[in-house]
């Protein structure tokens, strides 16, 4: 066992427990909710780049549409998955979406969430008064209202594992009422299927690697 609490250990101390003793290694959580045993997590951490996630607290909104890397990293680690009811797409594969559309809604943690591309499109083109509606609380909870009027609440994936990431952030303040910016629009049609895009990308990567073979 370690001689002091795990939270007080340096990375080197955590990866080099007392000889002859069985270390208490906490499992690691991956985006999407999967877990790694503590021993494997420690081995994977050797040589890894460690990024500190900073809770924004009551920080003011950022003055731009696209969130900074620091803010986007926080939102992804807080949510861990797509925030649409029942969706488990890892946050690393999701878009960071404004709940109240920019510029009416601020670029702030209380107005940002992770949505996979499929549910981002659903919100954009099948939202509004007769479609899916959403309301975000300052602790990251999203309350969805389906077209039939039923409500579904989703909470951040970090709430059980890292509850400090779900602590409230600055409340959203809007000066104007958002207008529908997608009225009359339809989902854009793809020029190629996803399978065709993947095949083209693989072929392009192979061609770029040929000079090195």
Tab-separated table of C-alpha atoms in Angstrom:
chain	number	residue	atom	x	y	z
A	1	UNK	CA	0.000	0.000	0.000
A	2	UNK	CA	1.087	3.613	-0.502
A	3	UNK	CA	2.204	5.489	2.608
A	4	UNK	CA	0.048	8.546	1.819
A	5	UNK	CA	-3.279	9.216	0.028
A	6	UNK	CA	-3.265	8.730	-3.743
A	7	UNK	CA	-4.306	12.345	-4.347
A	8	UNK	CA	-1.093	13.533	-2.649
A	9	UNK	CA	1.228	11.382	-4.748
A	10	UNK	CA	3.253	12.688	-7.642
A	11	UNK	CA	2.925	10.808	-10.935
A	12	UNK	CA	6.331	9.219	-10.378
A	13	UNK	CA	5.361	8.036	-6.885
A	14	UNK	CA	2.059	6.630	-8.136
A	15	UNK	CA	3.784	4.652	-10.876
A	16	UNK	CA	6.527	3.396	-8.555
A	17	UNK	CA	4.829	1.917	-5.471
A	18	UNK	CA	6.736	0.590	-2.486
A	19	UNK	CA	8.654	-2.579	-3.503
A	20	UNK	CA	7.017	-5.803	-2.362
A	21	UNK	CA	3.703	-4.096	-1.704
A	22	UNK	CA	0.458	-4.320	-3.683
A	23	UNK	CA	-0.463	-0.855	-4.888
A	24	UNK	CA	-4.034	0.413	-4.678
A	25	UNK	CA	-4.516	1.650	-8.224
A	26	UNK	CA	-7.758	3.368	-9.111
A	27	UNK	CA	-9.287	2.517	-12.496
A	28	UNK	CA	-9.314	5.153	-15.222
A	29	UNK	CA	-12.450	6.343	-17.008
A	30	UNK	CA	-12.425	6.709	-20.785
A	31	UNK	CA	-14.625	8.999	-22.829
A	32	UNK	CA	-17.865	7.108	-23.424
A	33	UNK	CA	-17.925	5.510	-19.973
A	34	UNK	CA	-15.554	2.553	-20.406
A	35	UNK	CA	-12.982	1.765	-17.733
A	36	UNK	CA	-9.367	0.635	-17.647
A	37	UNK	CA	-7.938	-1.352	-14.715
A	38	UNK	CA	-5.624	0.753	-12.575
A	39	UNK	CA	-2.461	-1.141	-13.533
A	40	UNK	CA	-3.146	-0.741	-17.260
A	41	UNK	CA	-4.049	2.925	-16.782
A	42	UNK	CA	-0.746	3.575	-15.002
A	43	UNK	CA	1.194	1.808	-17.734
A	44	UNK	CA	-0.613	3.860	-20.387
A	45	UNK	CA	0.188	7.063	-18.475
A	46	UNK	CA	3.934	6.533	-18.798
A	47	UNK	CA	5.132	9.048	-21.360
A	48	UNK	CA	1.621	10.414	-21.901
A	49	UNK	CA	0.857	14.115	-22.179
A	50	UNK	CA	-1.198	15.108	-19.139
A	51	UNK	CA	-3.715	17.941	-19.537
A	52	UNK	CA	-5.196	19.533	-16.437
A	53	UNK	CA	-8.943	20.106	-16.698
A	54	UNK	CA	-9.960	23.431	-15.165
A	55	UNK	CA	-13.518	24.040	-13.946
A	56	UNK	CA	-14.518	27.497	-15.280
A	57	UNK	CA	-16.461	28.414	-12.139
A	58	UNK	CA	-18.188	31.768	-12.600
A	59	UNK	CA	-15.904	32.876	-15.430
A	60	UNK	CA	-17.532	35.188	-17.997
A	61	UNK	CA	-18.399	33.905	-21.494
A	62	UNK	CA	-15.744	33.809	-24.179
A	63	UNK	CA	-16.189	36.542	-26.822
A	64	UNK	CA	-16.320	34.260	-29.850
A	65	UNK	CA	-18.318	31.452	-31.467
A	66	UNK	CA	-15.724	28.697	-31.225
A	67	UNK	CA	-14.788	27.800	-27.625
A	68	UNK	CA	-11.154	27.798	-26.596
A	69	UNK	CA	-9.408	24.446	-26.250
A	70	UNK	CA	-9.468	24.870	-22.470
A	71	UNK	CA	-13.256	25.335	-22.420
A	72	UNK	CA	-13.929	22.616	-25.011
A	73	UNK	CA	-11.779	20.159	-23.028
A	74	UNK	CA	-13.793	20.919	-19.902
A	75	UNK	CA	-17.131	20.395	-21.674
A	76	UNK	CA	-15.993	17.067	-23.166
A	77	UNK	CA	-14.672	15.802	-19.814
A	78	UNK	CA	-17.820	16.944	-18.013
A	79	UNK	CA	-20.198	15.315	-20.511
A	80	UNK	CA	-18.108	12.260	-21.518
A	81	UNK	CA	-20.734	11.245	-24.127
A	82	UNK	CA	-23.290	12.749	-26.500
A	83	UNK	CA	-25.994	14.387	-24.372
A	84	UNK	CA	-28.989	13.232	-26.419
A	85	UNK	CA	-31.125	10.759	-24.423
A	86	UNK	CA	-29.729	7.229	-24.680
A	87	UNK	CA	-26.752	8.110	-26.903
A	88	UNK	CA	-23.324	6.819	-25.823
A	89	UNK	CA	-21.078	8.240	-28.551
A	90	UNK	CA	-17.849	9.335	-26.789
A	91	UNK	CA	-17.460	13.084	-26.311
A	92	UNK	CA	-14.204	13.011	-28.279
A	93	UNK	CA	-16.284	12.086	-31.353
A	94	UNK	CA	-18.896	14.798	-30.746
A	95	UNK	CA	-19.405	18.426	-31.703
A	96	UNK	CA	-19.443	21.060	-28.944
A	97	UNK	CA	-22.853	22.653	-29.464
A	98	UNK	CA	-24.411	25.904	-28.227
A	99	UNK	CA	-27.725	25.069	-26.521
A	100	UNK	CA	-29.002	28.597	-27.185
A	101	UNK	CA	-27.609	29.318	-30.660
A	102	UNK	CA	-24.798	31.822	-31.026
A	103	UNK	CA	-24.823	34.852	-31.032
A	104	UNK	CA	-27.965	34.900	-28.849
A	105	UNK	CA	-26.493	32.341	-26.476
A	106	UNK	CA	-23.004	32.819	-25.007
A	107	UNK	CA	-19.944	30.622	-25.480
A	108	UNK	CA	-19.909	29.472	-21.867
A	109	UNK	CA	-19.943	26.120	-20.074
A	110	UNK	CA	-23.598	26.570	-19.055
A	111	UNK	CA	-24.574	26.911	-22.712
A	112	UNK	CA	-22.314	24.258	-24.260
A	113	UNK	CA	-22.730	20.501	-24.506
A	114	UNK	CA	-21.552	17.546	-26.580
A	115	UNK	CA	-23.722	16.209	-29.401
A	116	UNK	CA	-22.748	13.554	-31.916
A	117	UNK	CA	-23.135	14.648	-35.524
A	118	UNK	CA	-26.390	12.709	-35.962
A	119	UNK	CA	-28.112	14.344	-32.998
A	120	UNK	CA	-26.564	17.727	-33.784
A	121	UNK	CA	-28.277	17.558	-37.176
A	122	UNK	CA	-31.509	16.384	-35.531
A	123	UNK	CA	-31.473	19.387	-33.198
A	124	UNK	CA	-30.669	21.778	-36.037
A	125	UNK	CA	-33.223	20.590	-38.602
A	126	UNK	CA	-35.903	18.943	-36.432
A	127	UNK	CA	-35.916	21.380	-33.526
A	128	UNK	CA	-38.153	24.329	-32.764
A	129	UNK	CA	-41.678	24.481	-31.377
A	130	UNK	CA	-42.882	21.335	-33.169
A	131	UNK	CA	-39.651	19.354	-32.861
A	132	UNK	CA	-37.049	18.535	-30.241
A	133	UNK	CA	-36.420	21.315	-27.706
A	134	UNK	CA	-33.757	21.574	-25.014
A	135	UNK	CA	-33.000	23.517	-21.868
A	136	UNK	CA	-29.615	23.456	-20.136
A	137	UNK	CA	-29.090	23.994	-16.406
A	138	UNK	CA	-25.942	25.494	-14.932
A	139	UNK	CA	-24.815	22.095	-13.567
A	140	UNK	CA	-24.769	20.618	-17.069
A	141	UNK	CA	-28.159	18.855	-16.890
A	142	UNK	CA	-30.042	18.927	-20.208
A	143	UNK	CA	-33.852	18.729	-20.216
A	144	UNK	CA	-35.098	17.557	-23.610
A	145	UNK	CA	-38.708	17.892	-24.758
A	146	UNK	CA	-39.724	15.463	-27.504
A	147	UNK	CA	-42.176	16.372	-30.289
A	148	UNK	CA	-44.909	14.456	-28.395
A	149	UNK	CA	-44.386	16.617	-25.304
A	150	UNK	CA	-42.585	14.071	-23.124
A	151	UNK	CA	-39.466	15.267	-21.317
A	152	UNK	CA	-36.150	13.473	-20.862
A	153	UNK	CA	-33.378	14.740	-18.560
A	154	UNK	CA	-29.758	13.748	-19.144
A	155	UNK	CA	-26.978	14.445	-16.654
A	156	UNK	CA	-23.238	14.782	-17.352
A	157	UNK	CA	-21.401	11.473	-17.518
A	158	UNK	CA	-18.860	12.769	-15.007
A	159	UNK	CA	-21.421	13.270	-12.238
A	160	UNK	CA	-20.751	9.926	-10.521
A	161	UNK	CA	-17.050	9.651	-11.345
A	162	UNK	CA	-15.821	13.245	-11.079
A	163	UNK	CA	-18.632	15.184	-9.346
A	164	UNK	CA	-16.519	18.331	-9.098
A	165	UNK	CA	-16.856	18.743	-12.890
A	166	UNK	CA	-20.652	18.966	-12.512
A	167	UNK	CA	-20.579	21.831	-10.047
A	168	UNK	CA	-22.603	24.827	-11.328
A	169	UNK	CA	-21.006	27.303	-13.695
A	170	UNK	CA	-22.051	30.894	-14.453
A	171	UNK	CA	-25.731	31.213	-15.356
A	172	UNK	CA	-26.616	32.001	-18.954
A	173	UNK	CA	-27.757	35.558	-19.629
A	174	UNK	CA	-29.304	36.418	-23.007
A	175	UNK	CA	-30.105	39.920	-24.169
A	176	UNK	CA	-32.335	38.932	-27.092
A	177	UNK	CA	-34.822	36.215	-27.940
A	178	UNK	CA	-33.263	33.721	-30.373
A	179	UNK	CA	-34.866	33.458	-33.785
A	180	UNK	CA	-35.076	30.275	-35.807
A	181	UNK	CA	-32.119	30.286	-38.187
A	182	UNK	CA	-33.025	26.968	-39.833
A	183	UNK	CA	-36.654	27.595	-40.801
A	184	UNK	CA	-37.294	26.224	-44.277
A	185	UNK	CA	-33.897	24.539	-44.485
A	186	UNK	CA	-33.417	20.847	-45.131
A	187	UNK	CA	-30.567	18.527	-44.238
A	188	UNK	CA	-27.792	18.944	-46.832
A	189	UNK	CA	-27.330	15.922	-49.060
A	190	UNK	CA	-23.956	14.208	-49.107
A	191	UNK	CA	-22.043	14.138	-52.383
A	192	UNK	CA	-20.640	10.733	-51.430
A	193	UNK	CA	-21.629	8.065	-48.929
A	194	UNK	CA	-19.623	7.694	-45.724
A	195	UNK	CA	-18.226	4.419	-47.058
A	196	UNK	CA	-17.030	6.198	-50.219
A	197	UNK	CA	-15.459	8.996	-48.146
A	198	UNK	CA	-13.654	6.435	-45.998
A	199	UNK	CA	-12.372	4.535	-49.034
A	200	UNK	CA	-11.094	7.769	-50.615
A	201	UNK	CA	-9.363	8.791	-47.387
A	202	UNK	CA	-7.656	5.408	-47.024
A	203	UNK	CA	-6.518	5.509	-50.644
A	204	UNK	CA	-5.176	9.044	-50.215
A	205	UNK	CA	-3.245	8.045	-47.088
A	206	UNK	CA	-1.769	5.028	-48.859
A	207	UNK	CA	-0.641	7.171	-51.781
A	208	UNK	CA	0.964	9.707	-49.436
A	209	UNK	CA	2.834	6.880	-47.687
A	210	UNK	CA	4.118	5.254	-50.898
A	211	UNK	CA	7.345	7.333	-51.069
A	212	UNK	CA	8.319	5.996	-47.640
A	213	UNK	CA	7.820	2.340	-48.531
